[in-house]
PDB file of C-alpha atoms in Angstrom:
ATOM      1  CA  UNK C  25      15.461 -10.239 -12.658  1.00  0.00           C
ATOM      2  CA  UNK C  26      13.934 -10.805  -9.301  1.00  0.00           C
ATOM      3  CA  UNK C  27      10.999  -7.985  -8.207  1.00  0.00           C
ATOM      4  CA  UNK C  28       9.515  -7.535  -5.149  1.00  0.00           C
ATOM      5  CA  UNK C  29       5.778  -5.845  -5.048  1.00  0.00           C
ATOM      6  CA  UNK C  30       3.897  -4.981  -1.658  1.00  0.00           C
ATOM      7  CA  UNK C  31       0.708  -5.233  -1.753  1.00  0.00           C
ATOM      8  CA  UNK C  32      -1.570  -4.551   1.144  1.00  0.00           C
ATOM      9  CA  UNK C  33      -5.314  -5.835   2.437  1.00  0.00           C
ATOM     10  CA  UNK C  34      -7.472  -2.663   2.884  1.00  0.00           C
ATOM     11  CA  UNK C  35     -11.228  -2.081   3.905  1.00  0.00           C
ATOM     12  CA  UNK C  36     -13.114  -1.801   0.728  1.00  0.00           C
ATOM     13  CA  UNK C  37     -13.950   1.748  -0.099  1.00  0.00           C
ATOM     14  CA  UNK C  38     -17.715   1.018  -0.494  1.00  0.00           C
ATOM     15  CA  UNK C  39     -18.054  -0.506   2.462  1.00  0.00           C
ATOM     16  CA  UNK C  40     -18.689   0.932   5.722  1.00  0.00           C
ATOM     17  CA  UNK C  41     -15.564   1.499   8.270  1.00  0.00           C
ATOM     18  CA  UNK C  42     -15.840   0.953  12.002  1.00  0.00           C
ATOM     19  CA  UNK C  43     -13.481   1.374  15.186  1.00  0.00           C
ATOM     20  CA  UNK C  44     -12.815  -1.257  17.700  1.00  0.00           C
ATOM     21  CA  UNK C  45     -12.690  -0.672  20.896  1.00  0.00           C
ATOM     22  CA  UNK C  46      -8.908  -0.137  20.962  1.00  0.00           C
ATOM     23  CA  UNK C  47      -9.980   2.716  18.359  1.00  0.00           C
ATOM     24  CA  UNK C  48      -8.228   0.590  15.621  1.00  0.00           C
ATOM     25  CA  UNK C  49      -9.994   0.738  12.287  1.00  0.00           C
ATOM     26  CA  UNK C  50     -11.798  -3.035  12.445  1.00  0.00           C
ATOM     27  CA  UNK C  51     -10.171  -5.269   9.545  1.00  0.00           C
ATOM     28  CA  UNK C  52     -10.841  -8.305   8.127  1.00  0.00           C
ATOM     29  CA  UNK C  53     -14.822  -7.625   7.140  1.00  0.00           C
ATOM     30  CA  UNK C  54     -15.108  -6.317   3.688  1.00  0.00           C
ATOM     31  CA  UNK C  55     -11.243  -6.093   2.599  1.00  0.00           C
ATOM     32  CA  UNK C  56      -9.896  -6.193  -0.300  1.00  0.00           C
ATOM     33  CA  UNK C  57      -6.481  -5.316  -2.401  1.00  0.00           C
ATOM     34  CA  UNK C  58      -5.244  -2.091  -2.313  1.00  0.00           C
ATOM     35  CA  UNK C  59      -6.825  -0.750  -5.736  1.00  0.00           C
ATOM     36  CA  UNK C  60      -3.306   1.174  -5.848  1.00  0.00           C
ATOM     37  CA  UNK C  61      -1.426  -1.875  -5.740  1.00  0.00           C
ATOM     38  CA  UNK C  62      -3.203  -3.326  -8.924  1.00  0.00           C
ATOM     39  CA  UNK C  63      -1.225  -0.844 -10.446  1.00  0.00           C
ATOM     40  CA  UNK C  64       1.926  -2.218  -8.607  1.00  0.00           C
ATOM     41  CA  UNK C  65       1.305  -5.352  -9.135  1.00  0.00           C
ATOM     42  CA  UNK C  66       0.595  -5.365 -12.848  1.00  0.00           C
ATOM     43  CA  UNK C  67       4.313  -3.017 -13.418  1.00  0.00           C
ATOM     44  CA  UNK C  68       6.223  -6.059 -11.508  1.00  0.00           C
ATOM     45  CA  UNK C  69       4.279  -8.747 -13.900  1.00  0.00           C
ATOM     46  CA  UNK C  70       5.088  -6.884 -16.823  1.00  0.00           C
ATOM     47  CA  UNK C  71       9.102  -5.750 -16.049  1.00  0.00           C
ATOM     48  CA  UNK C  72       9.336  -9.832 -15.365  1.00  0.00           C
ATOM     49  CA  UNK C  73       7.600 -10.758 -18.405  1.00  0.00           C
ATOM     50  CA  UNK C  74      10.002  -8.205 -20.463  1.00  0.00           C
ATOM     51  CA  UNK C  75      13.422  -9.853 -18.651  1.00  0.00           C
ATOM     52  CA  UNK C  76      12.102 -13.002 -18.163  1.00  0.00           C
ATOM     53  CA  UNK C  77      12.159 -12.199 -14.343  1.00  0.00           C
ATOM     54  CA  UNK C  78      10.156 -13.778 -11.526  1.00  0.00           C
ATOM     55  CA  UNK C  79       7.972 -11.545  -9.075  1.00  0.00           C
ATOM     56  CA  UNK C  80       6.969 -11.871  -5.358  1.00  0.00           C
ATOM     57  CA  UNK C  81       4.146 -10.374  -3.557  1.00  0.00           C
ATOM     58  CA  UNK C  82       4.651  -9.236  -0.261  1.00  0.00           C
ATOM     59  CA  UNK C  83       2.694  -8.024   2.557  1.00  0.00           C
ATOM     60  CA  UNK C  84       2.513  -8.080   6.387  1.00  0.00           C
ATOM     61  CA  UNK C  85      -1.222  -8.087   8.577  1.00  0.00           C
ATOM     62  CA  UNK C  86      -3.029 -10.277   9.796  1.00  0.00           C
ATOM     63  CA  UNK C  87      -4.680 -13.553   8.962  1.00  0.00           C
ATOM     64  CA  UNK C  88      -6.964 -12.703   6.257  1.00  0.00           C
ATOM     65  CA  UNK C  89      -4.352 -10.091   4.832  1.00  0.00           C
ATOM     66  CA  UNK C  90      -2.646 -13.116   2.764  1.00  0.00           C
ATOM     67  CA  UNK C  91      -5.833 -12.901   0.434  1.00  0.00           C
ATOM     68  CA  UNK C  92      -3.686  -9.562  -1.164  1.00  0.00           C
ATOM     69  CA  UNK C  93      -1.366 -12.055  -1.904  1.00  0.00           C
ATOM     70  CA  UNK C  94      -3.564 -14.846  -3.103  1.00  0.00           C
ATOM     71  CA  UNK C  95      -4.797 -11.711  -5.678  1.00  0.00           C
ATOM     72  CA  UNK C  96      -1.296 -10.768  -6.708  1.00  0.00           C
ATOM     73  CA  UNK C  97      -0.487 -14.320  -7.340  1.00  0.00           C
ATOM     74  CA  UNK C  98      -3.612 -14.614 -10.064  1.00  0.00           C
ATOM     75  CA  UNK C  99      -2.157 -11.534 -11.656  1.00  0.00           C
ATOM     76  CA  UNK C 100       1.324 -12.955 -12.470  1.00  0.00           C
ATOM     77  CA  UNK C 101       3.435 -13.142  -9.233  1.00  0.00           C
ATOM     78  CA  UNK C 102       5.319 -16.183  -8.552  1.00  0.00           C
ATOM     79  CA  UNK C 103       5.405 -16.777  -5.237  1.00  0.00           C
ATOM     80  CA  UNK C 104       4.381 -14.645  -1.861  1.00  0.00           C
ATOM     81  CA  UNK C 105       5.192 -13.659   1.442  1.00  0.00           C
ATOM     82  CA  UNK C 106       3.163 -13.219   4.181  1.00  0.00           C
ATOM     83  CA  UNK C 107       4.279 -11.846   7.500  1.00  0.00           C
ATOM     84  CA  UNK C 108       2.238 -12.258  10.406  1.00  0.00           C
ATOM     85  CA  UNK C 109       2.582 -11.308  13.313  1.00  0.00           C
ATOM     86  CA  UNK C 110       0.060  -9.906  16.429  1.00  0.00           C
ATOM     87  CA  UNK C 111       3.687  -8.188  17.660  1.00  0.00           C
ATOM     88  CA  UNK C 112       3.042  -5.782  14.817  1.00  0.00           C
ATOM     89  CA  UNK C 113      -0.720  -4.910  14.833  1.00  0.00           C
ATOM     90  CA  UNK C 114      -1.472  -1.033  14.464  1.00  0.00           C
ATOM     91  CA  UNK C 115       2.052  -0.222  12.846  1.00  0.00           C
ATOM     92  CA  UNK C 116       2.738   3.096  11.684  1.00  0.00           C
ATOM     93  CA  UNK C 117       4.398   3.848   8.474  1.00  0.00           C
ATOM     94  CA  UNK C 118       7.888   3.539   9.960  1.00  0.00           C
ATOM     95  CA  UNK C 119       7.317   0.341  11.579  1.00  0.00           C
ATOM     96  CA  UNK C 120       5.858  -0.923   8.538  1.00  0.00           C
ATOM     97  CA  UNK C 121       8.604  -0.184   6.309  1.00  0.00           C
ATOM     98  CA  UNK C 122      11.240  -1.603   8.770  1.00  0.00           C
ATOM     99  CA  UNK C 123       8.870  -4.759   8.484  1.00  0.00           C
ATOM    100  CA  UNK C 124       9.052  -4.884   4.900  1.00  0.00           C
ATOM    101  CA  UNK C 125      12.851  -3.573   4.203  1.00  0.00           C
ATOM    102  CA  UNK C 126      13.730  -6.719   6.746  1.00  0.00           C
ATOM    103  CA  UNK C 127      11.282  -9.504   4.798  1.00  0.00           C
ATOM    104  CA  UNK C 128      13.160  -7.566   1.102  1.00  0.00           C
ATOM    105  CA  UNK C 129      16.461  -8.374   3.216  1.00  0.00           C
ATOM    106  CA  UNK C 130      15.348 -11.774   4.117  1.00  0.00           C
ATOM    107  CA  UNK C 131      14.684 -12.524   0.214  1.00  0.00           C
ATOM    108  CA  UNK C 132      17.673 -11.049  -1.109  1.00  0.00           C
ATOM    109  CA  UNK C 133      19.689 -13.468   1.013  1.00  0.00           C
ATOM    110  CA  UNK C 134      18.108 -16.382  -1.420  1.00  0.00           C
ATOM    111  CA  UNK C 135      18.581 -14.541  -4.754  1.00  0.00           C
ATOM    112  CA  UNK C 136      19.362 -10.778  -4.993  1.00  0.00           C
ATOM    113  CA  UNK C 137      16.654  -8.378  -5.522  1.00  0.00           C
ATOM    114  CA  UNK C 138      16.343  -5.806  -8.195  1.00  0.00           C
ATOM    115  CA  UNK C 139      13.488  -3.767  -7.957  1.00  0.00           C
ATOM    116  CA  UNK C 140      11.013  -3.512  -5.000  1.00  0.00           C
ATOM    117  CA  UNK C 141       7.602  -1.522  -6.513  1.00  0.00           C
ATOM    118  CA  UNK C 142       4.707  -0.018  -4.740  1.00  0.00           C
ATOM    119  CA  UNK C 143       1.224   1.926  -5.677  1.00  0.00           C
ATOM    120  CA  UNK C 144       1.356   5.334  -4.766  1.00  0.00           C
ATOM    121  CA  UNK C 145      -0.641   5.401  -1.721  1.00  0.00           C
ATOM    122  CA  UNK C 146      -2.856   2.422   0.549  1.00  0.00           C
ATOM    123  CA  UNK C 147      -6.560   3.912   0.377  1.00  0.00           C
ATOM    124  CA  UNK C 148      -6.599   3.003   4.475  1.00  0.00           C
ATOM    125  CA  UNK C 149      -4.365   5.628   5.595  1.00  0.00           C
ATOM    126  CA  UNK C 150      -3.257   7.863   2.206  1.00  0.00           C
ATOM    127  CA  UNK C 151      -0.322   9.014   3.742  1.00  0.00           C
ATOM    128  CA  UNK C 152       1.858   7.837   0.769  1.00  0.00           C
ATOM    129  CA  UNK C 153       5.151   8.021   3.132  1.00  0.00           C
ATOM    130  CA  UNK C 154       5.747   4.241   2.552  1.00  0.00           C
ATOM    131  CA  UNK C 155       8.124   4.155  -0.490  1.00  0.00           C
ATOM    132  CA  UNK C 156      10.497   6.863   0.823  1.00  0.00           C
ATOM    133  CA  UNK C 157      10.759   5.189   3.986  1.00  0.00           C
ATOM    134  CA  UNK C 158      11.137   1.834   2.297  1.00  0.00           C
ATOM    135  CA  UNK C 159      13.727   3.218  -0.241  1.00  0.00           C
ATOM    136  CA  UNK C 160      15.749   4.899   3.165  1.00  0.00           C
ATOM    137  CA  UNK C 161      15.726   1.908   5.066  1.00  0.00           C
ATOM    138  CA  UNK C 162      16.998  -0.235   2.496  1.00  0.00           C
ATOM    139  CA  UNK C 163      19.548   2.486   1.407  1.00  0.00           C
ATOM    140  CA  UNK C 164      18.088   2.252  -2.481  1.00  0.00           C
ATOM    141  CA  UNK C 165      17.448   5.229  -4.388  1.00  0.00           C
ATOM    142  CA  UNK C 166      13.816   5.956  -4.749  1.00  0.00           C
ATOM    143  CA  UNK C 167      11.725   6.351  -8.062  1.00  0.00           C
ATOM    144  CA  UNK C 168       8.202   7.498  -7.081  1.00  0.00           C
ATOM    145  CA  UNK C 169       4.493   8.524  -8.468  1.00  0.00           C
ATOM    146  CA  UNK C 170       5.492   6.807 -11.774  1.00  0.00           C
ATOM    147  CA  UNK C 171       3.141   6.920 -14.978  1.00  0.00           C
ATOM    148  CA  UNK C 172       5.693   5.625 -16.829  1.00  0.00           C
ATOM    149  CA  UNK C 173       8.111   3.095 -16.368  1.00  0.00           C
ATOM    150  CA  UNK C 174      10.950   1.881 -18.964  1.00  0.00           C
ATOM    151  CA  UNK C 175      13.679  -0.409 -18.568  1.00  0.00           C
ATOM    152  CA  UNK C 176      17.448  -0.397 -20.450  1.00  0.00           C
ATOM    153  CA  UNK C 177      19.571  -2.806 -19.376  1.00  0.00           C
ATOM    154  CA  UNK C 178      20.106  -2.296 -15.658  1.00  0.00           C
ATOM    155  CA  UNK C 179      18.640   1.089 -15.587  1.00  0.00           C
ATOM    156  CA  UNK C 180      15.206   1.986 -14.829  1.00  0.00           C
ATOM    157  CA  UNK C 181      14.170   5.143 -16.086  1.00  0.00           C
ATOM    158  CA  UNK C 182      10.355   6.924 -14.906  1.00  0.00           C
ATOM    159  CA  UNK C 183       8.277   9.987 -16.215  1.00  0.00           C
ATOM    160  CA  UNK C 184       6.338  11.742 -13.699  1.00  0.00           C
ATOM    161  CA  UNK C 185       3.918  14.306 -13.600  1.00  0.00           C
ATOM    162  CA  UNK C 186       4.300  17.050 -10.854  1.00  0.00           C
ATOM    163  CA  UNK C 187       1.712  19.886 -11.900  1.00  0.00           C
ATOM    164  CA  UNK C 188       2.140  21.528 -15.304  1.00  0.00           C
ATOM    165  CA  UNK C 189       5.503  19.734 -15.795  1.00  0.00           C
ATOM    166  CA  UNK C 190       7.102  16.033 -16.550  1.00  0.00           C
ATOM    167  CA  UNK C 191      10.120  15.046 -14.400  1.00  0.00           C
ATOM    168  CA  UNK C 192      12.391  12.373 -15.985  1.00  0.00           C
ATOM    169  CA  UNK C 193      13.937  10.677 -13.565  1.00  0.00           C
ATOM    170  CA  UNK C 194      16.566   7.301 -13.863  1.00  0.00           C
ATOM    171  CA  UNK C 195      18.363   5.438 -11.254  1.00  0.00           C
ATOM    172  CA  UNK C 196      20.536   2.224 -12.119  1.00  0.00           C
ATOM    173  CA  UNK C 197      19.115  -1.168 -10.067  1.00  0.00           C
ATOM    174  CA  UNK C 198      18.429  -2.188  -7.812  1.00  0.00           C
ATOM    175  CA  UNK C 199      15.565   0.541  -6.819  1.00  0.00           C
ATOM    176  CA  UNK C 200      12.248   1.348  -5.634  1.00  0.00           C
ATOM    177  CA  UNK C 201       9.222   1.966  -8.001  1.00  0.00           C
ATOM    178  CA  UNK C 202       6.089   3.562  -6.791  1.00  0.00           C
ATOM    179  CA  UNK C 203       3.314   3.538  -9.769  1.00  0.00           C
ATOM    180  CA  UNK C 204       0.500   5.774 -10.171  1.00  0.00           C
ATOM    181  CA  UNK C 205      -2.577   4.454 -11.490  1.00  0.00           C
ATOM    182  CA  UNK C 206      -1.816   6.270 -14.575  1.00  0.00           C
ATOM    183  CA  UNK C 207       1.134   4.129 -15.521  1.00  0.00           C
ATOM    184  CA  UNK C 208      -1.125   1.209 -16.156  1.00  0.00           C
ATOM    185  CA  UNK C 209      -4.108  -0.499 -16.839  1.00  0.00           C
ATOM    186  CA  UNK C 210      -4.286  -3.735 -14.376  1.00  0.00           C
ATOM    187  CA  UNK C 211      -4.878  -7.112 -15.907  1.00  0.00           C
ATOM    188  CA  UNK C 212      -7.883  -9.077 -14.742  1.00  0.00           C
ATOM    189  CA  UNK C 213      -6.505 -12.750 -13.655  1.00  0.00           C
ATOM    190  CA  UNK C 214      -8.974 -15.673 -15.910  1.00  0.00           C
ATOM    191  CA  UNK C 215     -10.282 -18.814 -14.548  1.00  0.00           C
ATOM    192  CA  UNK C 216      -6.748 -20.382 -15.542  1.00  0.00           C
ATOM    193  CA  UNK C 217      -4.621 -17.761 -13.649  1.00  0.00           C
ATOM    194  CA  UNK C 218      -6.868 -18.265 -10.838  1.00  0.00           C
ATOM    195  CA  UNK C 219      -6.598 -21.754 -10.621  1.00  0.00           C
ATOM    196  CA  UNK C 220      -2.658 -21.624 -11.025  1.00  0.00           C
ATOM    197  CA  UNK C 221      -2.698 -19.005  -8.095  1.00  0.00           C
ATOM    198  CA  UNK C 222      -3.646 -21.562  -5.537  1.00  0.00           C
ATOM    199  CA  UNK C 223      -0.532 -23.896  -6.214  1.00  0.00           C
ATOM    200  CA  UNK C 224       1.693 -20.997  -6.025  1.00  0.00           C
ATOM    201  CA  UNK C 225       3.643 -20.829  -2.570  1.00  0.00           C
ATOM    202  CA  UNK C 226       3.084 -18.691  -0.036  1.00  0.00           C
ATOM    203  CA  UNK C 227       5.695 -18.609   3.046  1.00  0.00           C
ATOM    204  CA  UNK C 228       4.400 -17.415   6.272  1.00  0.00           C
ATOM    205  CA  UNK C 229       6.992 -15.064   8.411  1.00  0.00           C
ATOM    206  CA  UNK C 230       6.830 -13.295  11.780  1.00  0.00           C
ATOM    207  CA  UNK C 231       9.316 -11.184  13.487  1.00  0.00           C
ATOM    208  CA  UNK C 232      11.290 -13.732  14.527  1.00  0.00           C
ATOM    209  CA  UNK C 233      12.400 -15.194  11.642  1.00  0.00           C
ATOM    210  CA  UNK C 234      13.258 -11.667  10.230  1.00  0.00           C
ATOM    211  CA  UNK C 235      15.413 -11.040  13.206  1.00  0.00           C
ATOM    212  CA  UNK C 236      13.013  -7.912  14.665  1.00  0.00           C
ATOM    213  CA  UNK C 237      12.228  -6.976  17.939  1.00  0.00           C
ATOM    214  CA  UNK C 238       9.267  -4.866  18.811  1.00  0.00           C
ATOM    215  CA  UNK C 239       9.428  -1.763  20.920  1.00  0.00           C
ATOM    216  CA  UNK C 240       7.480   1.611  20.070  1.00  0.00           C
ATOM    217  CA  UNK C 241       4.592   3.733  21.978  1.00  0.00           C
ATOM    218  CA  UNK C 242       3.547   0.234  23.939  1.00  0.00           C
ATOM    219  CA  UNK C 243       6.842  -0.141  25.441  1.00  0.00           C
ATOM    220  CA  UNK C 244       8.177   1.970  28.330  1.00  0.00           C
ATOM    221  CA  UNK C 245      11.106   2.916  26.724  1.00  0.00           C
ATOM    222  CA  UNK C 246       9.933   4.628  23.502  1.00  0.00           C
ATOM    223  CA  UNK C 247      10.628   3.440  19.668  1.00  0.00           C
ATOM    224  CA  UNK C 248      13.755   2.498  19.193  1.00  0.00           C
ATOM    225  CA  UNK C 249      16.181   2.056  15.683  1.00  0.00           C
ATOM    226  CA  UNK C 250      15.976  -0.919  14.091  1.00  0.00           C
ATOM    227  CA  UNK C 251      12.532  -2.122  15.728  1.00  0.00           C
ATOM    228  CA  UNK C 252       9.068  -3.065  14.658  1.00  0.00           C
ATOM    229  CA  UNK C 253       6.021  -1.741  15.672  1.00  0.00           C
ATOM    230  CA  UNK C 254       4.333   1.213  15.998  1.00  0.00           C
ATOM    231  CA  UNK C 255       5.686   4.744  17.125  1.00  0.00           C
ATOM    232  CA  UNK C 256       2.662   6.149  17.902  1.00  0.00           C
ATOM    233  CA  UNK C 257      -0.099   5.410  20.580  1.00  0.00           C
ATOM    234  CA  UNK C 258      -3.807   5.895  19.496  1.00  0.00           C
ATOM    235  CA  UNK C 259      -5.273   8.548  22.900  1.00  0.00           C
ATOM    236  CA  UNK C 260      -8.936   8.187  21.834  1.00  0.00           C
ATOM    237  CA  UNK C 261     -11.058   7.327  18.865  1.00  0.00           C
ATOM    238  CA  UNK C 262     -14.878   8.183  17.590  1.00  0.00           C
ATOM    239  CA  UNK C 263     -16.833   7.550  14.273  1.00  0.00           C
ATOM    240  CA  UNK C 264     -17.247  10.555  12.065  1.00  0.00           C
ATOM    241  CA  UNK C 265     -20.790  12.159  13.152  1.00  0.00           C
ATOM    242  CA  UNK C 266     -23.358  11.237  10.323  1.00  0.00           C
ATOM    243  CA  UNK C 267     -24.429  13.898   8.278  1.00  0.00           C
ATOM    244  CA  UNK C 268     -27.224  15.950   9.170  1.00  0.00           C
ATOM    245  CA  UNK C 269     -29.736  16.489   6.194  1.00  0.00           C
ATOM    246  CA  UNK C 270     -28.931  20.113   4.353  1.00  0.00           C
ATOM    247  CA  UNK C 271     -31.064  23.034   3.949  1.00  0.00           C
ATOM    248  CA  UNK C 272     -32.467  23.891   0.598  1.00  0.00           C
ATOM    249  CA  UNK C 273     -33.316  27.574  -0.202  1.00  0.00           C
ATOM    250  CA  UNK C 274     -35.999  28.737  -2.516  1.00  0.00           C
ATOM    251  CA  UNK C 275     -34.953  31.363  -4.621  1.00  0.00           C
ATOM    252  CA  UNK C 276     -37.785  33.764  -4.644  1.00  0.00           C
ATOM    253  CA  UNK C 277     -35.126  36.594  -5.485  1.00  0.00           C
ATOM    254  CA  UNK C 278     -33.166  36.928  -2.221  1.00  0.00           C
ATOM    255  CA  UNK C 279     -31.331  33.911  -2.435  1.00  0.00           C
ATOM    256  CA  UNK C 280     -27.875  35.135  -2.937  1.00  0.00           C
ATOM    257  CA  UNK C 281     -28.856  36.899   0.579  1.00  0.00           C
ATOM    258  CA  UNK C 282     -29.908  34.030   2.165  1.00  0.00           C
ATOM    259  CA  UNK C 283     -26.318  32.151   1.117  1.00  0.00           C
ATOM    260  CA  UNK C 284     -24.611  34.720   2.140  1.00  0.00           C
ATOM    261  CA  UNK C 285     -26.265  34.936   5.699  1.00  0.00           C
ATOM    262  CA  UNK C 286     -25.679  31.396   6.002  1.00  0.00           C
ATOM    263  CA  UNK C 287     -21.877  31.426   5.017  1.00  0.00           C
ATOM    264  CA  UNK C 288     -21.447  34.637   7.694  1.00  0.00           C
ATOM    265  CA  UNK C 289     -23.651  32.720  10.159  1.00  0.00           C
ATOM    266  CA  UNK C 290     -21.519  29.504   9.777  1.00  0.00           C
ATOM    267  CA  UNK C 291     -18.054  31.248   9.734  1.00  0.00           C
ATOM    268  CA  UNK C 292     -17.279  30.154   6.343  1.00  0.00           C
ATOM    269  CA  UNK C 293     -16.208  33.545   4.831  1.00  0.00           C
TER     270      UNK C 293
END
């Protein structure tokens, strides 16, 4: 069984996010793997260690975005897959998924794939639209927000929790996965994984070798099918205001007043 996981390289949460002057979030300071795709990661490694499968880690950014790979490689994957190119800098979710369905393509043509997993969401831009629009470009059925994943034979079937209810949903291979961070807890890599990570290959790809062309916002003509890059053109950009310190009121038995001026005052009721 061969399983592809996509990981991405994401400003850590903790640390403090700023906009470059093309009003880009800045990358490459404080980043780390996509807590989300821990989750991903560790469902691949454990499918492959139930079927005796192999697992790649994939991901597209830039230069220091291969250390998401690096990390899924001490966790169990086999081999990665980095692609890199500056052609594809400030992709939308589209874009990125036609980068990553090509690079799943690209794989396949070596040894078929069966299952392509993500996390749920990237904590960068929490739109969670990646694994449908992975799953339609591709033309694979989709299994998403998983907190439970089983495997018969070649079917894979998922329990998911959508409010008060669990769906049960099963779809025969190949697939993609999405994982909550319920369906797991992630395994941390020892000194010997870690060591055994940095023999592990990693092939480098840009959009050449995938056979894309890039077109989108930047390009006079608009996105186009079948094209890289992003859709979308960023107008204008500016830091979130810091917070201004609040106002504390002393209840001296008109408090509920006070709040209540304050909420009226503010427009907040």
């Amino acid at each position: 069984m061969r399983i592809v996981v996509c990981v991405k390289h994401v400003p850590d949460l903790q640390a403090e996010r700023t906009l470059g002057p093309d009003g880009r979030l800045v990358r490459g300071e404080d980043d780390v793997l996509n807590e989300l795709d821990e989750n991903a990661v560790e469902a691949a490694v454990t499918l492959a260690e139930e079927t005796g499968g192999k697992v790649v880690a994939l991901t597209m950014g830039p230069d220091d975005a291969v250390d998401a790979v690096r990390r899924a490689l001490q966790m169990g994957a086999a081999q990665g897959v980095h692609v890199n190119d500056e052609r594809i800098a400030g992709s939308d979710v589209v874009g990125t998924a036609r980068v990553l369905a090509a690079a799943v393509r690209k794989l396949g043509e070596e040894t078929p794939v069966d299952l392509v997993v993500t996390g749920m969401a990237s904590m960068d831009g929490l739109t969670a639209m990646l694994p449908a629009a992975l799953a339609a470009d591709l033309e694979l059925p989709q299994l998403t927000l998983a907190g439970d994943v089983r495997l018969e034979g070649s079917t894979l079937t998922i329990t998911r929790t959508i409010g008060d209810a669990d769906e049960v949903l099963a779809a025969d291979l190949p697939a993609v996965l999405s994982v909550t961070d319920q369906a797991n807890e992630p395994r941390y890599p020892n000194f010997r994984a870690i060591m055994a990570a940095k023999k592990k290959p990693v092939a480098i790809w840009d959009l050449d070798d995938l056979g894309l062309a890039t077109t989108g916002a930047e390009a006079d003509g608009g996105p186009e099918v079948g094209t890289a890059g992003a859709g979308t053109r960023v107008l204008t950009a500016a830091p979130r205001p810091p917070r201004t310190s609040g106002r504390v009121i002393t209840d001296s038995g008109d408090a509920g007043t006070q709040l209540a001026a304050y909420l009226v005052e503010n427009k907040l009721v």
